[in-house]
Coordinates of C-alpha atoms in Angstrom, one line a residue:
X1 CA -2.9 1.4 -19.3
X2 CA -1.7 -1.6 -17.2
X3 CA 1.4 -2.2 -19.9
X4 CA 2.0 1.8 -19.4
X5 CA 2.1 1.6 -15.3
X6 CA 4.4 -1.2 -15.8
X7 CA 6.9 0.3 -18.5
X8 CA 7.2 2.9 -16.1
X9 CA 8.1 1.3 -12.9
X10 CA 10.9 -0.8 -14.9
X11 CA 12.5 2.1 -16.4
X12 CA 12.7 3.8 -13.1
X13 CA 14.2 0.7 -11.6
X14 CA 16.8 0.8 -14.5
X15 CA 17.7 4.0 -13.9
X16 CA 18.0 3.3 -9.9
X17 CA 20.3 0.1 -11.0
X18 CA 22.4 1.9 -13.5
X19 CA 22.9 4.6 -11.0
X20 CA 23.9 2.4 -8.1
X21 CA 26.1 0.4 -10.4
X22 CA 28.1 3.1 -11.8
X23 CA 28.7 4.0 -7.8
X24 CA 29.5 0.9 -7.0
X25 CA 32.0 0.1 -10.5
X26 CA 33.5 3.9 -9.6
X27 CA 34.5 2.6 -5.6
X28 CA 36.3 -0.6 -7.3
X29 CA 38.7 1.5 -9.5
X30 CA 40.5 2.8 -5.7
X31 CA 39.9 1.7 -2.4
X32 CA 42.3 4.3 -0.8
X33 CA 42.1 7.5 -2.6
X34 CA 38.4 6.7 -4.3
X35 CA 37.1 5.5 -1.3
X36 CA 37.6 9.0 -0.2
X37 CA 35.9 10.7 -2.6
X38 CA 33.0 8.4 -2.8
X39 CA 32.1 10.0 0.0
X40 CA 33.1 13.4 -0.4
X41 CA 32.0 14.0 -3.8
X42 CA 29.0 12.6 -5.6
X43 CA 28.0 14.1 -9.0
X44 CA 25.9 11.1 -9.5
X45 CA 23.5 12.1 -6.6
X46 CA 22.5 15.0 -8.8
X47 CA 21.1 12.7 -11.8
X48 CA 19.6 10.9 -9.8
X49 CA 17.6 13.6 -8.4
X50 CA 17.1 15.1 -11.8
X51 CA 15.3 11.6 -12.7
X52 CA 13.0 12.2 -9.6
X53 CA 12.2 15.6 -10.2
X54 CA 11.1 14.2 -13.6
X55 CA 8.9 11.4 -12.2
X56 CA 7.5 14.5 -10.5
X57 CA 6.6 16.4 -12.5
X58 CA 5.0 13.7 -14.7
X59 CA 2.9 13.2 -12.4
X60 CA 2.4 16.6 -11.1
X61 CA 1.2 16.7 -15.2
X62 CA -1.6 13.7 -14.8
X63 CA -2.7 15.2 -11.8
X64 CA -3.6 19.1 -12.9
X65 CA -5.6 16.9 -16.3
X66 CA -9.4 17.0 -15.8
X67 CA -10.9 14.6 -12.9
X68 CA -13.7 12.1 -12.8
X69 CA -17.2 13.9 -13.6
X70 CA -20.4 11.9 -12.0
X71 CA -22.9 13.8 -14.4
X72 CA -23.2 14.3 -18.3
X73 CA -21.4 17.5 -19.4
X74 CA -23.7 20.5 -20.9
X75 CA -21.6 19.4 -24.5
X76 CA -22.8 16.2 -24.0
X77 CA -26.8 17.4 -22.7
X78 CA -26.5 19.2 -26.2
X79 CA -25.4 16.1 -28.4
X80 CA -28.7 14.1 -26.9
X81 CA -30.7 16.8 -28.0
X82 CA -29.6 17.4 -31.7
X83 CA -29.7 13.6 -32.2
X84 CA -33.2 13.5 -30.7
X85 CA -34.6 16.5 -32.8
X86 CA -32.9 15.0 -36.0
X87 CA -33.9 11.5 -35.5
X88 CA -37.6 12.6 -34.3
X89 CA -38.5 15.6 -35.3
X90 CA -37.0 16.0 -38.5
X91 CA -40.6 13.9 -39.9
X92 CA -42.9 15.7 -37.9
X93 CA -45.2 18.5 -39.0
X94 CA -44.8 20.3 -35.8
X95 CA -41.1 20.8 -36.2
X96 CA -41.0 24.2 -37.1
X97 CA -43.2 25.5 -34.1
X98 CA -41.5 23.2 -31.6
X99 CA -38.0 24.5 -32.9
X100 CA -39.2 27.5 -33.6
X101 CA -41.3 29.7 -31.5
X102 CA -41.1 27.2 -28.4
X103 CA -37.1 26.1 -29.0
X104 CA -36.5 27.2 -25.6
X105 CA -38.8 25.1 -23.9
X106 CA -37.8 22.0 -25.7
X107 CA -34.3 22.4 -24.6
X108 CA -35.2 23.2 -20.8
X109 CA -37.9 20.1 -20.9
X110 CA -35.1 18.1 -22.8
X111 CA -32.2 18.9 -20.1
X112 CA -34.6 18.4 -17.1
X113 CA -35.4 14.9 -18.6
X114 CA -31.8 14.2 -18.8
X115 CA -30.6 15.1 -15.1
X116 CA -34.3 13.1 -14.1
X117 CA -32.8 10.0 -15.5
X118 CA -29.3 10.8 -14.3
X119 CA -30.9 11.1 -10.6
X120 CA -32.7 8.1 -10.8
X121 CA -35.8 8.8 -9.1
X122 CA -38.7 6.7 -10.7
X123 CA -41.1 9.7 -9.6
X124 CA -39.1 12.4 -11.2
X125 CA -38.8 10.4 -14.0
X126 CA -43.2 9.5 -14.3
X127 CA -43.5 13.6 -13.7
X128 CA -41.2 14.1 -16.8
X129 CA -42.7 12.1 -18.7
X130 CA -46.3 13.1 -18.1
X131 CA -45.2 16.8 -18.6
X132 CA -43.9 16.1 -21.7
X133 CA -46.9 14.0 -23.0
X134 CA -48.7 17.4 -22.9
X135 CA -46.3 19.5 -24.8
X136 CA -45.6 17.1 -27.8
X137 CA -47.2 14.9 -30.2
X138 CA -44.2 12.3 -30.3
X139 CA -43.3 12.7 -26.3
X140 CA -42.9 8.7 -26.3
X141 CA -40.4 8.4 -28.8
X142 CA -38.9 11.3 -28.4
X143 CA -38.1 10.2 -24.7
X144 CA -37.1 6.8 -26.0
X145 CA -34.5 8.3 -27.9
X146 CA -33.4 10.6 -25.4
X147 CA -33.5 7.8 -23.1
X148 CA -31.4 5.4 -25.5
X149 CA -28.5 8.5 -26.0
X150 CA -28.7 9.4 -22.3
X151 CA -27.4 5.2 -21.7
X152 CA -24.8 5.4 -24.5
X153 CA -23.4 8.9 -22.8
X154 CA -23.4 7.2 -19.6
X155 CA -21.7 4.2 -21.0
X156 CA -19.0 6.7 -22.6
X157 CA -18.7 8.9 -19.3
X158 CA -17.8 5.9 -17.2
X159 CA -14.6 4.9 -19.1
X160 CA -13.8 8.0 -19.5
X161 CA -13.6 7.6 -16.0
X162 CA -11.9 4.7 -16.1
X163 CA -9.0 6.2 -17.6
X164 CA -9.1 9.4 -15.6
X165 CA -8.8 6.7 -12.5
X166 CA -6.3 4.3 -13.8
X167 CA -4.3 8.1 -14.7
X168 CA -4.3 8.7 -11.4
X169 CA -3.1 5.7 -10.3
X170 CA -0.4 6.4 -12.6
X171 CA 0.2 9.6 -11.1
X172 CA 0.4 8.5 -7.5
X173 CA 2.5 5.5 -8.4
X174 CA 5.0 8.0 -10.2
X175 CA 5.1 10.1 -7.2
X176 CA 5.9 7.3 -4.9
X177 CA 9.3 6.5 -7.6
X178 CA 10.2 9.8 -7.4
X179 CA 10.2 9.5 -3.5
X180 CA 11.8 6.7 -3.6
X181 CA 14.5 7.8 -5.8
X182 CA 15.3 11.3 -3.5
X183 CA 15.5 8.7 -0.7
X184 CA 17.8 6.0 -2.5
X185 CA 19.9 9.4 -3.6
X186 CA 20.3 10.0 -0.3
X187 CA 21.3 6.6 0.9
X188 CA 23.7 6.0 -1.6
X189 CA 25.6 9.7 -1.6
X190 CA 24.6 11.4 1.9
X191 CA 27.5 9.0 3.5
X192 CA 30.5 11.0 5.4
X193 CA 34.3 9.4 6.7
X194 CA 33.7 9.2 10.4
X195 CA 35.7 12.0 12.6
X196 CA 39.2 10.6 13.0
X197 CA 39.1 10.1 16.7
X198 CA 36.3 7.9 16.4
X199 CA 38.4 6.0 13.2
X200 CA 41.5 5.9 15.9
X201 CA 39.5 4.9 19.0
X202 CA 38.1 1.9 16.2
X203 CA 41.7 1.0 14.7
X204 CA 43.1 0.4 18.2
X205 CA 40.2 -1.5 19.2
X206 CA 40.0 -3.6 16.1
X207 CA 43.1 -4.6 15.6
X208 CA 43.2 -6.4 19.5
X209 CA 40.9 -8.6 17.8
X210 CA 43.3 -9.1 15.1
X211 CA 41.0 -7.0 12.6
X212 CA 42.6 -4.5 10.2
X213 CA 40.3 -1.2 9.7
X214 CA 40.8 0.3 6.3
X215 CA 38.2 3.1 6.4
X216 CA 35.1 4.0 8.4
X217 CA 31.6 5.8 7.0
X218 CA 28.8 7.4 9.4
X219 CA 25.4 8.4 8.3
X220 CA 23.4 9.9 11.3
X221 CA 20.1 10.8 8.9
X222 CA 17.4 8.9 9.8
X223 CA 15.6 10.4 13.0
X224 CA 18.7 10.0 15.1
X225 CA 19.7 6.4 14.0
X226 CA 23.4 5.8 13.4
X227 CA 24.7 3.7 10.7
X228 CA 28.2 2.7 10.5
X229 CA 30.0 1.3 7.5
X230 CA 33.1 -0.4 7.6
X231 CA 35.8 -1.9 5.6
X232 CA 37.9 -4.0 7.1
X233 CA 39.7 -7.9 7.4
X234 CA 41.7 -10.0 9.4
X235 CA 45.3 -10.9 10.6
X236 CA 46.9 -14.3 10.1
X237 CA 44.1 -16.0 8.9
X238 CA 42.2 -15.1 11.3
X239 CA 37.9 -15.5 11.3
X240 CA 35.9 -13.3 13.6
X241 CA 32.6 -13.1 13.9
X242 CA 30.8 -10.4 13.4
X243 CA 29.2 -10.1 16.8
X244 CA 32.4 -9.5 17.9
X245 CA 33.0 -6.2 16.0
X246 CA 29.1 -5.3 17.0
X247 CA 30.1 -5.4 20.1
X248 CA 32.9 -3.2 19.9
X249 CA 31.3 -0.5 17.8
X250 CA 28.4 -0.5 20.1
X251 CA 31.2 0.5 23.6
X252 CA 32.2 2.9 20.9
X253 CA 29.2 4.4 20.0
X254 CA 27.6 4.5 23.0
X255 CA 24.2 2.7 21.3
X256 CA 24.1 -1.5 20.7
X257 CA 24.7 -1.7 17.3
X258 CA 24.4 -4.6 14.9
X259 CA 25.0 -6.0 11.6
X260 CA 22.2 -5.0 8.8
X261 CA 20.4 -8.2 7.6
X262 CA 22.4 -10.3 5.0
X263 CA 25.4 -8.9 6.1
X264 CA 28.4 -11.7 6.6
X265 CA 28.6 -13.6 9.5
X266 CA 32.4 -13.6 9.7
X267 CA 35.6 -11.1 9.1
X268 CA 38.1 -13.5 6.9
X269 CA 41.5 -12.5 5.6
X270 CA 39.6 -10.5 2.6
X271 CA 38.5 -6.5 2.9
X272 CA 34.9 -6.2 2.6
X273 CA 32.5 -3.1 3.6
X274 CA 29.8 -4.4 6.2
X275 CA 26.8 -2.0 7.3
X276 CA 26.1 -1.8 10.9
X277 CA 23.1 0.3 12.3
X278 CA 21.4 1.0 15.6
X279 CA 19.9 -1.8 17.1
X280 CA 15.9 -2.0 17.7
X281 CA 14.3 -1.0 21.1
X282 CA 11.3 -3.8 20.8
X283 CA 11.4 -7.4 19.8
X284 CA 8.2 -9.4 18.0
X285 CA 6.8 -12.8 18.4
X286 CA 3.8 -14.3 16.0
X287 CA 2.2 -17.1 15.4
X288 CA -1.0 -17.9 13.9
X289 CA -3.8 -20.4 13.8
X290 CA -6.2 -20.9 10.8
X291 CA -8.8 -23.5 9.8
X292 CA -10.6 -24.3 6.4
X293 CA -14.3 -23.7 5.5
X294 CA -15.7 -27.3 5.5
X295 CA -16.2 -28.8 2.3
X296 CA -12.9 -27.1 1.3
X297 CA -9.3 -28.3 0.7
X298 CA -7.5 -24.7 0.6
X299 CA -8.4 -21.7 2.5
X300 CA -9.3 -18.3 1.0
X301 CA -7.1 -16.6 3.7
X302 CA -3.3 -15.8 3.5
X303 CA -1.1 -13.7 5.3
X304 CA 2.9 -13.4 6.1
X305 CA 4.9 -11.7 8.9
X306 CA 7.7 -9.6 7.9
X307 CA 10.7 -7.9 9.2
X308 CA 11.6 -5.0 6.8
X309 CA 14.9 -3.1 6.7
X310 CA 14.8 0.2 8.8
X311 CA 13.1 -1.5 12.2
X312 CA 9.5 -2.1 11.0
X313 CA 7.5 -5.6 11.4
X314 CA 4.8 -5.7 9.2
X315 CA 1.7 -8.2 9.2
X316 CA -0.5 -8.3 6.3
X317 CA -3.2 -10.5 5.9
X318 CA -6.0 -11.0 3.2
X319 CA -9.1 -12.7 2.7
X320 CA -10.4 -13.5 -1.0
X321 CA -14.1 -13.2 -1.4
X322 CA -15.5 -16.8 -1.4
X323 CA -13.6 -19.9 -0.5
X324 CA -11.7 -22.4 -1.5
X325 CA -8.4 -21.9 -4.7
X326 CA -10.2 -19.2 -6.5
X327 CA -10.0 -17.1 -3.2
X328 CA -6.9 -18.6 -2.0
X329 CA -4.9 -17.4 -5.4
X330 CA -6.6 -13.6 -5.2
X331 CA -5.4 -13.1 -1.6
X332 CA -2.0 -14.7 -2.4
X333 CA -1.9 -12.2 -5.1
X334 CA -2.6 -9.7 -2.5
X335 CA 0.1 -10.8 0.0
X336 CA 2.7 -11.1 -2.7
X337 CA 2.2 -7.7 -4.4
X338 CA 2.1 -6.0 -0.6
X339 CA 5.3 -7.5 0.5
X340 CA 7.4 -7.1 -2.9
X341 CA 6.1 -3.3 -2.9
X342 CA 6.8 -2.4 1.1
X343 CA 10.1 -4.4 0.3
X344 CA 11.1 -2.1 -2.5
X345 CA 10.5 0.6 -0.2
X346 CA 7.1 1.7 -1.0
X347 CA 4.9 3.3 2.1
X348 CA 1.8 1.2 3.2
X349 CA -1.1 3.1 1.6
X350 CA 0.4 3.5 -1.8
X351 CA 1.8 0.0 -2.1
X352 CA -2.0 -0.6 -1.1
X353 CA -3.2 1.3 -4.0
X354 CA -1.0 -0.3 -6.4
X355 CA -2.3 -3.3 -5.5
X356 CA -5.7 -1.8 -5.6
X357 CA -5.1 -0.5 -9.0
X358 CA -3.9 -4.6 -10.3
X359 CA -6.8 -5.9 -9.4
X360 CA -8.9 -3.3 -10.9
X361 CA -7.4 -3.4 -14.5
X362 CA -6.6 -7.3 -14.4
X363 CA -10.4 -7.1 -15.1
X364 CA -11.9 -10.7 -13.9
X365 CA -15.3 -9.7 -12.7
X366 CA -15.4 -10.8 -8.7
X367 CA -11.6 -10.0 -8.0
X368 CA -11.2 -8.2 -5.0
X369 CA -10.0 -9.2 -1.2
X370 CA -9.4 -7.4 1.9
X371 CA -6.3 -5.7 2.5
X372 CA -5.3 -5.6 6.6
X373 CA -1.7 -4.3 7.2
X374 CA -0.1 -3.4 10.9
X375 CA 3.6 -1.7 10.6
X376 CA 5.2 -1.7 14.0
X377 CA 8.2 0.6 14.2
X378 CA 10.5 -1.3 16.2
X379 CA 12.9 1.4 17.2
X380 CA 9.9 3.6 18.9
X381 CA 6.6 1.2 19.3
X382 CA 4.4 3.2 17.1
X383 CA 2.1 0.9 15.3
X384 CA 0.5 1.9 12.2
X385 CA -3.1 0.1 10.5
X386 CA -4.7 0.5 7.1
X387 CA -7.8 -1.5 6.4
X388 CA -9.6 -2.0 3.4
X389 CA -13.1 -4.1 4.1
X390 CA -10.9 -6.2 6.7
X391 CA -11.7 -7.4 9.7
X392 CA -11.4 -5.2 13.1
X393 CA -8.1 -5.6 14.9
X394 CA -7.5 -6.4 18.8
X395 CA -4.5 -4.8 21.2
X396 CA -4.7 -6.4 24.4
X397 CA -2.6 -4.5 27.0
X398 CA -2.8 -5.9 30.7
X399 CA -6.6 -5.5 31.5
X400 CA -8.4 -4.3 28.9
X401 CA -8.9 -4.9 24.8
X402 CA -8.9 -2.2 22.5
X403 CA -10.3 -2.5 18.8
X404 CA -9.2 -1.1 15.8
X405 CA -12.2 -1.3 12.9
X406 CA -13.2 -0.3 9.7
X407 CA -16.1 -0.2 7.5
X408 CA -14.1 0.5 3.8
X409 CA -14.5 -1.1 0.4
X410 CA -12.6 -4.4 -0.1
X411 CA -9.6 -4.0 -2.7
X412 CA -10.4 -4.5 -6.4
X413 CA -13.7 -3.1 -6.2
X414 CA -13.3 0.6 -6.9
X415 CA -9.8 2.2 -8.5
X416 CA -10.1 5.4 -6.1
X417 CA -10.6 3.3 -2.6
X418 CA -10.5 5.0 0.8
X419 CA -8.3 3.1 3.4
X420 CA -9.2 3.2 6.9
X421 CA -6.0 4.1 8.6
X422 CA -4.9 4.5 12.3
X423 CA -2.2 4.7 14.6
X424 CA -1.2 4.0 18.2
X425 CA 1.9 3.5 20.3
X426 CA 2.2 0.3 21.5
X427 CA 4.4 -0.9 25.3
X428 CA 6.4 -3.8 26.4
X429 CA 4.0 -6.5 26.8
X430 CA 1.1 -5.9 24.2
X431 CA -0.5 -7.9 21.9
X432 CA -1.4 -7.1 18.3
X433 CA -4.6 -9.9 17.0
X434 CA -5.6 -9.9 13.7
X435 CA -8.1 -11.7 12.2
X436 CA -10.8 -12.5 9.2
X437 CA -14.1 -11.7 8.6
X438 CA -14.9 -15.5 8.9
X439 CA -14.1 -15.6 13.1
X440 CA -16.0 -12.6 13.9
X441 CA -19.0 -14.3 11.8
X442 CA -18.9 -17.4 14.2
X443 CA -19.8 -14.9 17.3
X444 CA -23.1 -13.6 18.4
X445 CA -24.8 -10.8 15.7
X446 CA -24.5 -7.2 16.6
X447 CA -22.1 -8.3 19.3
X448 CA -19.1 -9.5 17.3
X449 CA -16.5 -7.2 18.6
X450 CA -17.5 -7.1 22.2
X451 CA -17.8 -11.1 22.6
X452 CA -14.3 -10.9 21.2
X453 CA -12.9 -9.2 23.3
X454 CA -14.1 -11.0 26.2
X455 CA -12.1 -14.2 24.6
X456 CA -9.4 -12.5 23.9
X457 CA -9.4 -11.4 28.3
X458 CA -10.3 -15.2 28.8
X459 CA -7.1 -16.3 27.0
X460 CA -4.8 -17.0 29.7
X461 CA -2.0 -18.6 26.9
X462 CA 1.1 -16.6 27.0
X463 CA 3.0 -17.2 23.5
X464 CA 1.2 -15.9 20.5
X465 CA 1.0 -19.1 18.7
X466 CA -0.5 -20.5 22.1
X467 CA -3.4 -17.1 22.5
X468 CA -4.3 -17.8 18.5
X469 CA -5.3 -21.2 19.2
X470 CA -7.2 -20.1 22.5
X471 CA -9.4 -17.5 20.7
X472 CA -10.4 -20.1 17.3
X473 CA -10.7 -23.0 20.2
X474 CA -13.2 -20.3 22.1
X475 CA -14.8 -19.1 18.8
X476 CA -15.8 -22.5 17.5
X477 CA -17.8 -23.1 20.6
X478 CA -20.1 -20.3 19.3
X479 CA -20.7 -22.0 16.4
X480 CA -21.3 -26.0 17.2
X481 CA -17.3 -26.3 16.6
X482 CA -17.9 -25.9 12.3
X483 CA -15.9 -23.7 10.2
X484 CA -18.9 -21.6 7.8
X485 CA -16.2 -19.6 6.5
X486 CA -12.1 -19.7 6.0
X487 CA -11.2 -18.7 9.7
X488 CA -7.6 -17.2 10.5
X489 CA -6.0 -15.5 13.3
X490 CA -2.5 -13.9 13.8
X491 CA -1.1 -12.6 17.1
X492 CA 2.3 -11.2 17.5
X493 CA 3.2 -9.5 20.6
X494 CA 6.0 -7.1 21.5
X495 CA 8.9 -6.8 24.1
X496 CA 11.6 -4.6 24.8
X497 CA 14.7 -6.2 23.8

């Protein structure tokens, strides 16, 4: 199943690649007249949302297949039975009575003990078996055997969930491709020339800084957000920097506008196509602060900060149960497989449950970690958390502390986890502290959270790196200045730029 999720993410991303390169090997035959209709025709946008649609309904087809079942089937009740009566009762001399004239009560009694050892209950399970002690000559082996088939169906029932789970997986990874695909459809084709007046009002402007515009794209899709592309070069030999031509796109535009990341820094005496978009409203400093478990070399914590295309700042961070490298390399593992998925363009819950589902089926027993992700949209402030068995997270705005908890199932444990998400819009001057289990362990019992957020109002730092320190400094006091556990905190705060 693992080798099956994985064939199917690489052919998608061949057919994304393909797509994109035939796109981008059709705009290098012309630059003048196929330039044009690059952007005003675009059969290839169609195939690629064929390919989507078929993601979709592949998945649509794993999802309407049968779901998990939590109790033995009525086929599989039946199949106990028979093999009970013919291993049992086929030698005894009461057969034909007990099959016979009382063949309904065998089955009822036989069912009833069936769903009394599903359920569990160790006095359900002594009534059964008295009751049956005065109906048949044979009740203890005949219960044995029952008992012995009822283990094996179990046994058979759970990977059959299994496979219903990692099928779902499956299914919700294949939804997420073909989402991705509409979307990278979209990018690629949905692009328009700009109006001429604003491809004049450009030219004039452009070409005081010695720049030569050749053509001019606009693609106003994305909840209001401009995005400019332009071809262009300079004069004479000429370099200008790129700031330059920010600067005057933005007077155009009437919005600050800036160069995409890993765009070119300068304009040389070369055409090339650079992609300009709005600029953000909100800014984000981080820092961190972490110390090992004593006795330990490496910690079991890791985390990164990371500034994704489209204006979001993300923060992961992970802890991997225990301490020391064997933790350390699981919540790497973590970290890594978040980031490469949210880079690719996957949302936050199902790049979650991807990673979910690769620890799961990597199969080393005791492999699972926390999984605590904050997405700050930097264009409007709107922060969004998902949680699985992490930690609970701080904002501190002005006076007062607000915390963000969770009470979930660490990743790896379960395929089917429930994330504990949240959101909330965050202002010009708040704070976003994350942390692991480990520093909330250091503080008082049954006051972890509130003690907490008295340190984090005692913190009177003002850069984040500065306020992490403060609140470890502050929560070693609580415990004699040792580490017990790997003990990490992040802080990043926000600004209006």
């Amino acid at each position: 199943m693992q080798e099956w999720m994985i064939a199917m993410l690489v052919i998608s991303v061949t057919l994304i690649i393909r797509d994109m390169a035939k796109t981008i090997l059709a705009g290098k035959k012309g630059r003048t007249e196929e330039s044009v209709s690059f952007c005003e025709k675009h059969p290839q946008k169609e195939k690629v949302q064929r390919y989507a649609a078929s993601f979709q309904k592949l998945a649509d087809t794993f999802y309407g297949m049968p779901y998990r079942k939590d109790y033995l089937s009525s086929g599989q009740v039946e199949q106990i039975l028979t093999d009970a009566r013919e291993q049992v009762c086929s030698s005894c001399y009461q057969r034909d009575l007990c099959w016979g004239e009382h063949e309904k009560t065998m089955r009822q009694g036989t069912e009833a003990a069936v769903r009394a050892l599903e359920e569990g209950k160790e006095e359900n399970i002594r009534r059964m078996r008295t009751e049956w002690m005065s109906i048949c000559g044979r009740a203890g082996q005949y219960l044995e055997h029952v008992t012995e088939s009822f283990r094996r169906e179990k046994q058979n029932l759970f990977w059959d969930n299994r496979m219903i789970e990692s099928r779902l997986a499956v299914a919700q990874q294949l939804t997420e491709i073909s989402r991705i695909m509409e979307t990278v459809a979209e990018d690629l084709y949905d692009i328009s020339r700009a109006s001429p007046e604003f491809r004049e009002n450009l030219r004039k402007d452009l070409r005081k800084r010695h720049i030569i515009l050749k053509e001019a794209w606009a693609m106003d899709k994305v909840e209001g957000r401009r995005q400019i592309f332009l071809t262009m070069r300079a004069r004479s030999g000429q370099c200008i920097s790129m700031s330059e031509v920010a600067q005057i796109l933005s007077e155009i535009c009437g919005c600050s506008m800036v160069p995409s990341e890993g765009s070119r820094c300068i304009v040389n005496g070369e055409y090339h196509t650079v992609h300009f978009v709005e600029d953000v409203s909100y800014q984000m400093l981080y820092g961190a602060a972490r110390l090992t478990r004593e006795e330990e070399k490496v910690s079991g914590d890791n985390y990164i900060f990371h500034r994704e295309e489209g204006g979001k700042f993300v923060m992961c961070l992970s802890d991997g149960m225990g301490s020391g490298m064997e933790a350390c390399k699981e919540s790497e593992i973590v970290v890594e497989l978040l980031e490469q998925f949210l880079e690719s363009g996957f949302s936050q819950e199902t790049a979650a449950r991807m990673v979910n589902s690769a620890l799961v089926l990597n199969g080393r027993e005791g492999m699972f970690s926390t999984v605590d992700i904050c997405a700050v949209d930097l264009y409007t402030g709107i922060c969004s958390f998902l949680k699985a068995g992490a930690a609970s997270t701080f904002i501190k705005r002005d006076h007062w502390v607000e915390a963000i908890s969770s009470e979930s199932l660490a990743a790896g444990l379960v395929q089917q986890i429930d994330f504990e998400t949240a959101s909330r819009k965050l202002y010009h001057g708040d704070y976003l502290i994350m942390m692991t289990d480990g520093v909330l362990d250091a503080l008082p019992m049954d006051r972890e959270e509130e003690t907490m957020k008295e340190i984090i109002m005692d913190v009177q730092e003002e850069t984040p790196k500065e306020i992490s320190r403060g609140i470890l400094e502050r929560v070693l006091g609580y415990s004699d200045y040792r580490a017990r556990d790997d003990m990490t905190v992040l802080v990043a705060g926000m600004w209006k730029k």
